mmCIF file of C-alpha atoms in Angstrom:
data_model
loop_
_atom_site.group_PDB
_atom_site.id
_atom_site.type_symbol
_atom_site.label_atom_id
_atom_site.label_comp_id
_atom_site.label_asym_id
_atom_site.label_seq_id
_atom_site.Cartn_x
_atom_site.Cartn_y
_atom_site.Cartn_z
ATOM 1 C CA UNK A 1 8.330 11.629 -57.413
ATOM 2 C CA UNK A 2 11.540 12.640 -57.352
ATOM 3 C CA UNK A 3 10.553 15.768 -55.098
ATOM 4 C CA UNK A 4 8.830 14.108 -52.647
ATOM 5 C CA UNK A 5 10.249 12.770 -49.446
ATOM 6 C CA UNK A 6 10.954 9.156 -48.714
ATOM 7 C CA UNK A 7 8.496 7.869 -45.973
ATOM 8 C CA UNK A 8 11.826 6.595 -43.985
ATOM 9 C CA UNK A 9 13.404 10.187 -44.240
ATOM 10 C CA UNK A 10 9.675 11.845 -43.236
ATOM 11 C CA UNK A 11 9.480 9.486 -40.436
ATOM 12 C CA UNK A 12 13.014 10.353 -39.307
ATOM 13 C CA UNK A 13 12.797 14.240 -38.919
ATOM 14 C CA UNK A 14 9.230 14.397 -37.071
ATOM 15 C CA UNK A 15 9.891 16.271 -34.138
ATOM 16 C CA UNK A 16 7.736 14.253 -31.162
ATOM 17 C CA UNK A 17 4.802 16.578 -29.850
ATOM 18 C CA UNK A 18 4.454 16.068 -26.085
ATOM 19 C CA UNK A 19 1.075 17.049 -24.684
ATOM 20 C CA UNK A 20 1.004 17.868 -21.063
ATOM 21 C CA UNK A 21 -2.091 18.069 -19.035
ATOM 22 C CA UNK A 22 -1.867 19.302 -15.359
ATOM 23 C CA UNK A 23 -3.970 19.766 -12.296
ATOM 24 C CA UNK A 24 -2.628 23.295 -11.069
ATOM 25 C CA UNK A 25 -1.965 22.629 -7.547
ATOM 26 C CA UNK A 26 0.891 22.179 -5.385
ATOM 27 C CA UNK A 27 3.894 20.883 -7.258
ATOM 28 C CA UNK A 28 2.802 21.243 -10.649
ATOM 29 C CA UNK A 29 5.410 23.884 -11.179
ATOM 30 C CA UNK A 30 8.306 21.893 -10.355
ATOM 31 C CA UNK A 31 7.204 19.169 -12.463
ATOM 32 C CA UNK A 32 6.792 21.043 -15.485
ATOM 33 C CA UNK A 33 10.371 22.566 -14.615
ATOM 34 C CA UNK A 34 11.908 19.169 -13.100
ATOM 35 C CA UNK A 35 10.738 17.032 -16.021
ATOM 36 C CA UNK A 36 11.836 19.363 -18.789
ATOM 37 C CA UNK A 37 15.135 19.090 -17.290
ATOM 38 C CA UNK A 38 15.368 15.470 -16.588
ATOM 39 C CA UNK A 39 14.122 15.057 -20.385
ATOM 40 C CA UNK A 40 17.103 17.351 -21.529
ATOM 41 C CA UNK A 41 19.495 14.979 -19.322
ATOM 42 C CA UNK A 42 18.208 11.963 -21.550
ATOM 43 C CA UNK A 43 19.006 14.096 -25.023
ATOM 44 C CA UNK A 44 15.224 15.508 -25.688
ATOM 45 C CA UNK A 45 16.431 19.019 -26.282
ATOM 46 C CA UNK A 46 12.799 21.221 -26.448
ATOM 47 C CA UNK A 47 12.235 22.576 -30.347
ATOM 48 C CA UNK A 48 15.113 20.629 -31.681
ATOM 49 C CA UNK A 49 13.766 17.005 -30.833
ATOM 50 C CA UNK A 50 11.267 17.522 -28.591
ATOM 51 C CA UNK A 51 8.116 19.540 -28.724
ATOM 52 C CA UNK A 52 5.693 19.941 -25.873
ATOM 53 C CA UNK A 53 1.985 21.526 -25.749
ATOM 54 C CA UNK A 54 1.294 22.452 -22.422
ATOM 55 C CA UNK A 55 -2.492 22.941 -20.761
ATOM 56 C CA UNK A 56 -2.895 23.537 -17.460
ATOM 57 C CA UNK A 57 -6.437 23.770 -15.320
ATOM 58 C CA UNK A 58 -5.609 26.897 -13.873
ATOM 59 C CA UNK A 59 -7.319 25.773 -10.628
ATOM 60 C CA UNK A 60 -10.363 25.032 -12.048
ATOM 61 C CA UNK A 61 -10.946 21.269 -12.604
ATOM 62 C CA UNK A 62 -13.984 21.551 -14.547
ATOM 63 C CA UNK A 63 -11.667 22.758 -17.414
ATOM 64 C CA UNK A 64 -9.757 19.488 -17.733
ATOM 65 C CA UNK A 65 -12.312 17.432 -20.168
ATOM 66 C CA UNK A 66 -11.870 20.561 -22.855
ATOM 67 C CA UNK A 67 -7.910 20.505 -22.172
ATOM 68 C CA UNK A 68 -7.735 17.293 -22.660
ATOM 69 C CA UNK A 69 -10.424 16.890 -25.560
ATOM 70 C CA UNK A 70 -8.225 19.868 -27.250
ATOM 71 C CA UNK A 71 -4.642 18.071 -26.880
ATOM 72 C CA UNK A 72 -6.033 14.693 -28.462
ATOM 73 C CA UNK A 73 -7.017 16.924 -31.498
ATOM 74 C CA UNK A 74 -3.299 17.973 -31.715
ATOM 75 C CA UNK A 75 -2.630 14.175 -32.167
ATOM 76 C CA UNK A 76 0.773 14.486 -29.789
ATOM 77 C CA UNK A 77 2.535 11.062 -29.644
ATOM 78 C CA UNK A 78 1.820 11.214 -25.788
ATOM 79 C CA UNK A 79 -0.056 13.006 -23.421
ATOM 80 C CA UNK A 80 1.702 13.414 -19.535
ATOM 81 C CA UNK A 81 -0.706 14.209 -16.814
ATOM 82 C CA UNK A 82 0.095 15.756 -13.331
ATOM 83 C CA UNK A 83 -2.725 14.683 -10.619
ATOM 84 C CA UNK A 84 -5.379 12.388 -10.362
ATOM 85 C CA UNK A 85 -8.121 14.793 -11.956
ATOM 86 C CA UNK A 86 -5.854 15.276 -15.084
ATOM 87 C CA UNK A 87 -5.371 11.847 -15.566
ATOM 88 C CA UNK A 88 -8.648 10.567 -15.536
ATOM 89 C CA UNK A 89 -9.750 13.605 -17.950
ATOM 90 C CA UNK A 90 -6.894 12.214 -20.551
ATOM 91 C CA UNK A 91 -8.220 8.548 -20.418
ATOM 92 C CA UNK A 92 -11.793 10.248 -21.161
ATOM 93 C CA UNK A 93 -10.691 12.021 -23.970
ATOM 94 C CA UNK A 94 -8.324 9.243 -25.782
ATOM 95 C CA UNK A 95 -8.201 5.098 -25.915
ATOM 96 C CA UNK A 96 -5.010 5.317 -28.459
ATOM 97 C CA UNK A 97 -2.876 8.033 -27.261
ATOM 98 C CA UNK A 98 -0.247 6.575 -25.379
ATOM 99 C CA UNK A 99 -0.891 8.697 -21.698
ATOM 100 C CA UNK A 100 2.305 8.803 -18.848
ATOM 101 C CA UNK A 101 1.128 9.446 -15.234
ATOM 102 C CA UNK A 102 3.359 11.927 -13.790
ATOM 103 C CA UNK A 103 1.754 11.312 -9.995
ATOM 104 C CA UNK A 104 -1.663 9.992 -9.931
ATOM 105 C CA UNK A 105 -3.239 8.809 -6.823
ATOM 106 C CA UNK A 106 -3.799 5.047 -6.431
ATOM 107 C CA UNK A 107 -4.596 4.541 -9.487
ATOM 108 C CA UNK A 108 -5.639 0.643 -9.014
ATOM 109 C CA UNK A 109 -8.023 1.874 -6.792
ATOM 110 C CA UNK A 110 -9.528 4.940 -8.821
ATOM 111 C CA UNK A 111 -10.108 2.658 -11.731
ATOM 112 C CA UNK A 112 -7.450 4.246 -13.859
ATOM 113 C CA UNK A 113 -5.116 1.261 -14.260
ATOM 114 C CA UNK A 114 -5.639 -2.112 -14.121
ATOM 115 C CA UNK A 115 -2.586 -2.926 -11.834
ATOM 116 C CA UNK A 116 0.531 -1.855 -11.383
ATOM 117 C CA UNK A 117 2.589 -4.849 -13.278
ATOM 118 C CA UNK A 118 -0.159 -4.580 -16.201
ATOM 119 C CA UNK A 119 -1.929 -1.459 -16.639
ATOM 120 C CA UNK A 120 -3.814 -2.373 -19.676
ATOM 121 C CA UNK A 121 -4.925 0.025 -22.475
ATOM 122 C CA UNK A 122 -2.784 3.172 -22.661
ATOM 123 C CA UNK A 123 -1.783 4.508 -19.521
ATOM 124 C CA UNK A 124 1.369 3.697 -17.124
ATOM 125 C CA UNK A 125 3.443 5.757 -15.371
ATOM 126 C CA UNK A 126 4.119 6.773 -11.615
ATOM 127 C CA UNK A 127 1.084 5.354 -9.430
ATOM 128 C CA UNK A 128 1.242 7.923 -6.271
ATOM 129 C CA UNK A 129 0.441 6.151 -2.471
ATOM 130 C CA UNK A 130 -1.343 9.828 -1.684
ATOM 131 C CA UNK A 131 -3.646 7.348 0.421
ATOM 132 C CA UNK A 132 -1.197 5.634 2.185
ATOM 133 C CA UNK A 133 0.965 8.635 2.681
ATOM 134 C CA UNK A 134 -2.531 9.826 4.105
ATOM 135 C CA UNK A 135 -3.258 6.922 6.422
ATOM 136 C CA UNK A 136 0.742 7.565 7.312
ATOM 137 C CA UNK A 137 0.165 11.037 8.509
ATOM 138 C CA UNK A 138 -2.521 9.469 10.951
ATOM 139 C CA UNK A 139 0.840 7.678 12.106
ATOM 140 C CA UNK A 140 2.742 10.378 12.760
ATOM 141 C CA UNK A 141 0.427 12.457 14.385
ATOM 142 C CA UNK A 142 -0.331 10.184 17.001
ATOM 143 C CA UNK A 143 3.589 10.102 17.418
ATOM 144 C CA UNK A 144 4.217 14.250 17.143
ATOM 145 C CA UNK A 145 0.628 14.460 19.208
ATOM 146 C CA UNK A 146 0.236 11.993 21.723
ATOM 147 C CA UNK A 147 -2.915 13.506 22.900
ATOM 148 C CA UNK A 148 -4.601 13.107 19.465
ATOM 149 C CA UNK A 149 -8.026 11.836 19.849
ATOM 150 C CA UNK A 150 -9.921 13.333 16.743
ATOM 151 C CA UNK A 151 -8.775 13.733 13.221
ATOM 152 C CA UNK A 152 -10.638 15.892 9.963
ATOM 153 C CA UNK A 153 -9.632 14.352 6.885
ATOM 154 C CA UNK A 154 -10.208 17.723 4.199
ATOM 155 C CA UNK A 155 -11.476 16.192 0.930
ATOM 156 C CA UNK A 156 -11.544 17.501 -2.086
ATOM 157 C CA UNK A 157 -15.204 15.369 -3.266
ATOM 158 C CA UNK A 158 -15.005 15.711 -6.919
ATOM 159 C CA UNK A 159 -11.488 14.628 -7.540
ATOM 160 C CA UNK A 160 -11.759 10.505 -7.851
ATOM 161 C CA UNK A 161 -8.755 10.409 -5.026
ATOM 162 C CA UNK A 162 -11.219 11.426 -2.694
ATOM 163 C CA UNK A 163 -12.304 8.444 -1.531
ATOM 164 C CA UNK A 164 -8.693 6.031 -1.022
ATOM 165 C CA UNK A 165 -7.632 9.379 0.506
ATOM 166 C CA UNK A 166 -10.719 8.886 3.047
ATOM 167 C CA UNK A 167 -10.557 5.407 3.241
ATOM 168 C CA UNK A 168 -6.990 5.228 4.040
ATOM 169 C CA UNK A 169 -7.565 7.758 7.054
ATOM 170 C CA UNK A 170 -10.387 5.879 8.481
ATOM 171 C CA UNK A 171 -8.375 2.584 8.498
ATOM 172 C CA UNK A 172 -5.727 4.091 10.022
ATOM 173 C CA UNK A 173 -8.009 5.677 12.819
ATOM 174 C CA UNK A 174 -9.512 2.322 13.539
ATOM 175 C CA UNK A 175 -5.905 1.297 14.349
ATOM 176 C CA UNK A 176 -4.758 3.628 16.204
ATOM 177 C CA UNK A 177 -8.498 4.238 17.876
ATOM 178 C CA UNK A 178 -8.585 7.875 16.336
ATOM 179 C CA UNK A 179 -11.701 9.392 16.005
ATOM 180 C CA UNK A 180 -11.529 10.464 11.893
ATOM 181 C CA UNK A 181 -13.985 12.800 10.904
ATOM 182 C CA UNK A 182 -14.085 13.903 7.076
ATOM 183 C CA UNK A 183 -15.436 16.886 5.518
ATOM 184 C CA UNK A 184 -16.325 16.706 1.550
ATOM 185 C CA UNK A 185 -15.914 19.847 -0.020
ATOM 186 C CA UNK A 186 -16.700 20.689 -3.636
ATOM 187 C CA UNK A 187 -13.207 22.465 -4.207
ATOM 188 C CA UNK A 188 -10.670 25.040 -2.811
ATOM 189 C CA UNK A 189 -13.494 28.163 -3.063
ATOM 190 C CA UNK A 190 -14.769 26.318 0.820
ATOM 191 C CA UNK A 191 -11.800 26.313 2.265
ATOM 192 C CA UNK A 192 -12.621 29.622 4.497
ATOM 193 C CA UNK A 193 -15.922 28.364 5.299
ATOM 194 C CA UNK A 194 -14.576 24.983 6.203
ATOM 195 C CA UNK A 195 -11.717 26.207 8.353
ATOM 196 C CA UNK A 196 -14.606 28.941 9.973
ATOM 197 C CA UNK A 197 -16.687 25.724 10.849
ATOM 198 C CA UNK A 198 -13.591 23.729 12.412
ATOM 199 C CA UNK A 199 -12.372 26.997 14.901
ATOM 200 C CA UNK A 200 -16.030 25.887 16.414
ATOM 201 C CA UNK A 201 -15.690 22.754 16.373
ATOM 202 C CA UNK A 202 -12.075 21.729 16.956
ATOM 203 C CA UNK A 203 -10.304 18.948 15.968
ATOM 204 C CA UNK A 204 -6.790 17.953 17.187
ATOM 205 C CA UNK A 205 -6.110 18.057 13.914
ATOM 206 C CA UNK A 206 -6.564 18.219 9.922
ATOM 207 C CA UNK A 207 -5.304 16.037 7.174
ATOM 208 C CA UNK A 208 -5.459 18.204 3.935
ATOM 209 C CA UNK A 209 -5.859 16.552 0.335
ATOM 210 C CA UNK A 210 -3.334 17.732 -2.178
ATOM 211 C CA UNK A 211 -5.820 18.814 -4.512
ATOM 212 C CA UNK A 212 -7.451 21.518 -2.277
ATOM 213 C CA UNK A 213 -4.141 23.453 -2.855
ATOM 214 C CA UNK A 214 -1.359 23.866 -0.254
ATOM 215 C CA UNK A 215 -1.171 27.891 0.920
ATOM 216 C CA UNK A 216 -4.545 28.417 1.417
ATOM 217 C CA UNK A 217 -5.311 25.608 3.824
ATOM 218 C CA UNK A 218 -1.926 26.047 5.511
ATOM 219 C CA UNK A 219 -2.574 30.179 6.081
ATOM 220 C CA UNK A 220 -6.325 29.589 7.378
ATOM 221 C CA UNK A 221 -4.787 26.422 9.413
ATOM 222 C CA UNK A 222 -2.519 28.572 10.511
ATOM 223 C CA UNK A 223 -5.219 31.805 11.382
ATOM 224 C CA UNK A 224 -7.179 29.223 13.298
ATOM 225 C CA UNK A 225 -4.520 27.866 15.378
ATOM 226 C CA UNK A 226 -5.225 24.281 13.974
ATOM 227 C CA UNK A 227 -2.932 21.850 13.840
ATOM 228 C CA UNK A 228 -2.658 20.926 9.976
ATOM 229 C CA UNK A 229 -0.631 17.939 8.155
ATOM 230 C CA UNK A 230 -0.594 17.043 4.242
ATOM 231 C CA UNK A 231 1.744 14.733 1.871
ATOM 232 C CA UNK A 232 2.770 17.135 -0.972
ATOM 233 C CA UNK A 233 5.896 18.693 0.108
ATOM 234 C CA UNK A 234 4.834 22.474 -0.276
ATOM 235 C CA UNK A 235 2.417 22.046 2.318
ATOM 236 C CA UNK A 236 5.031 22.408 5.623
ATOM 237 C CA UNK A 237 6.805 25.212 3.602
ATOM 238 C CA UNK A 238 3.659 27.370 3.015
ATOM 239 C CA UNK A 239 3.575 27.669 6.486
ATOM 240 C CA UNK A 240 1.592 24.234 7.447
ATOM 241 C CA UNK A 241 2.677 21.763 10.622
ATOM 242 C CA UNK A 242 3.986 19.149 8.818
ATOM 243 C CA UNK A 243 4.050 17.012 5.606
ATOM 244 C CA UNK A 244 5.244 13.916 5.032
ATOM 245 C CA UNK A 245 5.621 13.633 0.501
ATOM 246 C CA UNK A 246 6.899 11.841 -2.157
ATOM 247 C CA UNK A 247 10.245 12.979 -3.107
ATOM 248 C CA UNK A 248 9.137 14.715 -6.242
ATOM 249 C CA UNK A 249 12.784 14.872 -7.648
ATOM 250 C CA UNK A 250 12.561 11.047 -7.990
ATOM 251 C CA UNK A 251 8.980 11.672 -9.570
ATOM 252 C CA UNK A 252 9.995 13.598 -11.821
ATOM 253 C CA UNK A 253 13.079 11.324 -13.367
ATOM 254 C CA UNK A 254 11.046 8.917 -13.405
ATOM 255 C CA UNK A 255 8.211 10.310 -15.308
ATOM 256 C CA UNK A 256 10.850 11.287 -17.804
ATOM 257 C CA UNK A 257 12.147 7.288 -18.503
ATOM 258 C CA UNK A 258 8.324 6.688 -18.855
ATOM 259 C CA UNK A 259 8.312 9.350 -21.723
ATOM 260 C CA UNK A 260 11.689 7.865 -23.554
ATOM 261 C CA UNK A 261 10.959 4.511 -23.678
ATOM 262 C CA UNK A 262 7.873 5.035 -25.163
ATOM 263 C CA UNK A 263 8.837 7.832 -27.677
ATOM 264 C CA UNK A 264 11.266 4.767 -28.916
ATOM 265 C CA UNK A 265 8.599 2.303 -29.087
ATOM 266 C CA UNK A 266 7.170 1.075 -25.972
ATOM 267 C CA UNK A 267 3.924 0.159 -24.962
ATOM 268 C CA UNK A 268 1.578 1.692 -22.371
ATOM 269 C CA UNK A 269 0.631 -1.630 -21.574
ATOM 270 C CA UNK A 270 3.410 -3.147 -21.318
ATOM 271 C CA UNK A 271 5.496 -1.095 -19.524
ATOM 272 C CA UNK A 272 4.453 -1.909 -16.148
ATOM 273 C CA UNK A 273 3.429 1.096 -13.743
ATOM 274 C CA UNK A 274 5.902 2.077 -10.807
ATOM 275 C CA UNK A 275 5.700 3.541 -7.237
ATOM 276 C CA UNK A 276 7.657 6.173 -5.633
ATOM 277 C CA UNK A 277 10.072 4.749 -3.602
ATOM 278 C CA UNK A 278 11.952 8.181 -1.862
ATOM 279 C CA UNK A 279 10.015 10.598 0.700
ATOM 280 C CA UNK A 280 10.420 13.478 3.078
ATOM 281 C CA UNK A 281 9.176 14.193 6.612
ATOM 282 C CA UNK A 282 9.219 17.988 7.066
ATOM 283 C CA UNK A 283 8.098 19.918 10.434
ATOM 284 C CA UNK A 284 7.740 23.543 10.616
ATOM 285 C CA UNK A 285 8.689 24.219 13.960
ATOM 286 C CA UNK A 286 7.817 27.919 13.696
ATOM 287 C CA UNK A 287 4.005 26.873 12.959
ATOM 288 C CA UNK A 288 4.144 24.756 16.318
ATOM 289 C CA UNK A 289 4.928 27.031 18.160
ATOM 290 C CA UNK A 290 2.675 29.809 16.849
ATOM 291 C CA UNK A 291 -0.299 27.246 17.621
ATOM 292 C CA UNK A 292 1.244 26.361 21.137
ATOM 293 C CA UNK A 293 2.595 22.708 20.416
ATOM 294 C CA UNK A 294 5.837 21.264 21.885
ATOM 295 C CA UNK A 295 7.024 18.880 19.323
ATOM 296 C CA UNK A 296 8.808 15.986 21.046
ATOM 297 C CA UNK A 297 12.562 16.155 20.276
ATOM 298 C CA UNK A 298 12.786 12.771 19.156
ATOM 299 C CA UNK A 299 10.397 13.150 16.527
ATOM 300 C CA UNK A 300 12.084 16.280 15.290
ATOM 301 C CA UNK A 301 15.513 13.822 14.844
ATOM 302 C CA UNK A 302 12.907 12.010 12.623
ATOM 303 C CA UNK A 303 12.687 15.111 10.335
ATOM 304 C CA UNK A 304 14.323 15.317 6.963
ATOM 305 C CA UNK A 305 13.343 19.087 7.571
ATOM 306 C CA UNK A 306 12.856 21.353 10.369
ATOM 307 C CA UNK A 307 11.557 24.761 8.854
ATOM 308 C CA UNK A 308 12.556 27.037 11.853
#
């Protein structure tokens, strides 16, 4: 008796295991840097208090049930998931585990949450406006493009986001009397036949969905001389027209209170979900004019960003 541990003193040393699920897409790198760090700012220091397990899809979505299913078996005292796709293969896999959203997309709409003041079950965390940002970028290409008549809203079909991401579009396009035109495709390998089929058939512009990646789109975008918009921050940098994101600094802090308060006791469900509140307009001026577009100087003041 004497030589075994007291539950109290047990309970006290377990290190926390962190399991971490992500979609590998645009992003994903800086949040598994950014949240690390914001952890470590909060006193999780990584093999001293902190442990994480860390699965990514490696582009390939039909790998996240296994990830997920794998994690659970590690029994980690959370799960954190990066993308709408991860997120819904962590509720499939566990009811119990407490799971943190890092940036899911609408997740009132997919079905993942209940709502955003009570999620229900075991999953809160950030609740990404991708479909608003979305409808948004309808906005601001009307704005950047007066002469916009005809929009291509790029989905990604299997990921769940697919259709508020659609949705949001076409309700912006009935208000600004945009034609909006989307294309389903079954992941990021139809990208070059997508982009082959638009140089025919040309739009005045494309609306990409994160999960289809950000370089790819914005190179072939770019090849085709079509004008090419998407709300994940990379997306401008890689070399597309313009993206208007989520500030994913303010993401990732965030995600990291979600992971503290419940490590020290909190709820899932009662911890009520949050939105991002900071974003960024970028415009990459040199992709205008390699595509032949004058971008009106007052919308360039607009710019948090002008890649030149």
């Amino acid at each position: 008796m004497a030589a075994r541990p007291l539950p109290g003193f047990a309970q006290s040393a377990k290190v926390p295991l962190v399991g971490v699920l992500m979609t590998q897409s645009s992003g994903s790198a800086g949040f598994w840097t950014g949240f690390r760090e914001d952890l470590r700012a909060l006193g999780y220091i990584e093999n001293k208090n902190i442990r994480f397990e860390y699965r990514s899809d490696e582009g390939d979505a039909s790998r996240l049930p296994a990830l997920a299913a794998e994690l659970v078996r590690l029994k980690p005292d959370l799960i954190v998931t990066w993308f709408t796709p991860a997120g819904f293969a962590a509720k499939q896999a566990t009811r119990d585990i407490p799971i943190v959203m890092g940036n899911v997309g609408n997740p009132v709409e997919t079905g993942l949450i209940a709502s955003l003041a009570r999620p229900g079950g075991n999953i809160t965390g950030i609740a990404g406006i991708g479909a608003e940002l979305a409808g948004k970028c309808v906005d601001l290409l009307r704005e950047m493009l007066p002469a916009t008549h005809r929009i291509v809203a790029l989905a990604n079909a299997p990921d769940p986001f697919s259709k508020p991401f659609v949705d949001k579009i076409k309700q912006a396009g009935q208000v600004t009397r945009i034609a909006i035109d989307p294309m389903l495709l079954r992941g990021p390998d139809e990208l070059e036949t997508a982009f082959a089929a638009l140089a025919k058939d040309r739009p005045d512009a494309v609306i990409v969905q994160p999960t289809l990646g950000a370089k790819r789109p914005a190179e072939l975008a770019l090849q085709h001389r079509i004008p090419a918009v998407s709300f994940i921050q990379e997306f401008a940098q890689q070399g597309g027209l313009m993206s208007y994101a989520v500030a994913y600094a303010d993401v990732y802090r965030k995600a990291a209170i979600f992971v503290d308060k419940i490590l020290k006791g909190a709820k899932p469900a009662e911890l009520p979900a949050e939105e991002p509140s900071k974003f960024e307009l970028v415009i990459n001026l040199k992709t205008a004019k390699a595509v032949g577009l004058d971008i009106p100087p007052t919308f360039l003041e607009r710019a948090d960003k002008v890649i030149e």
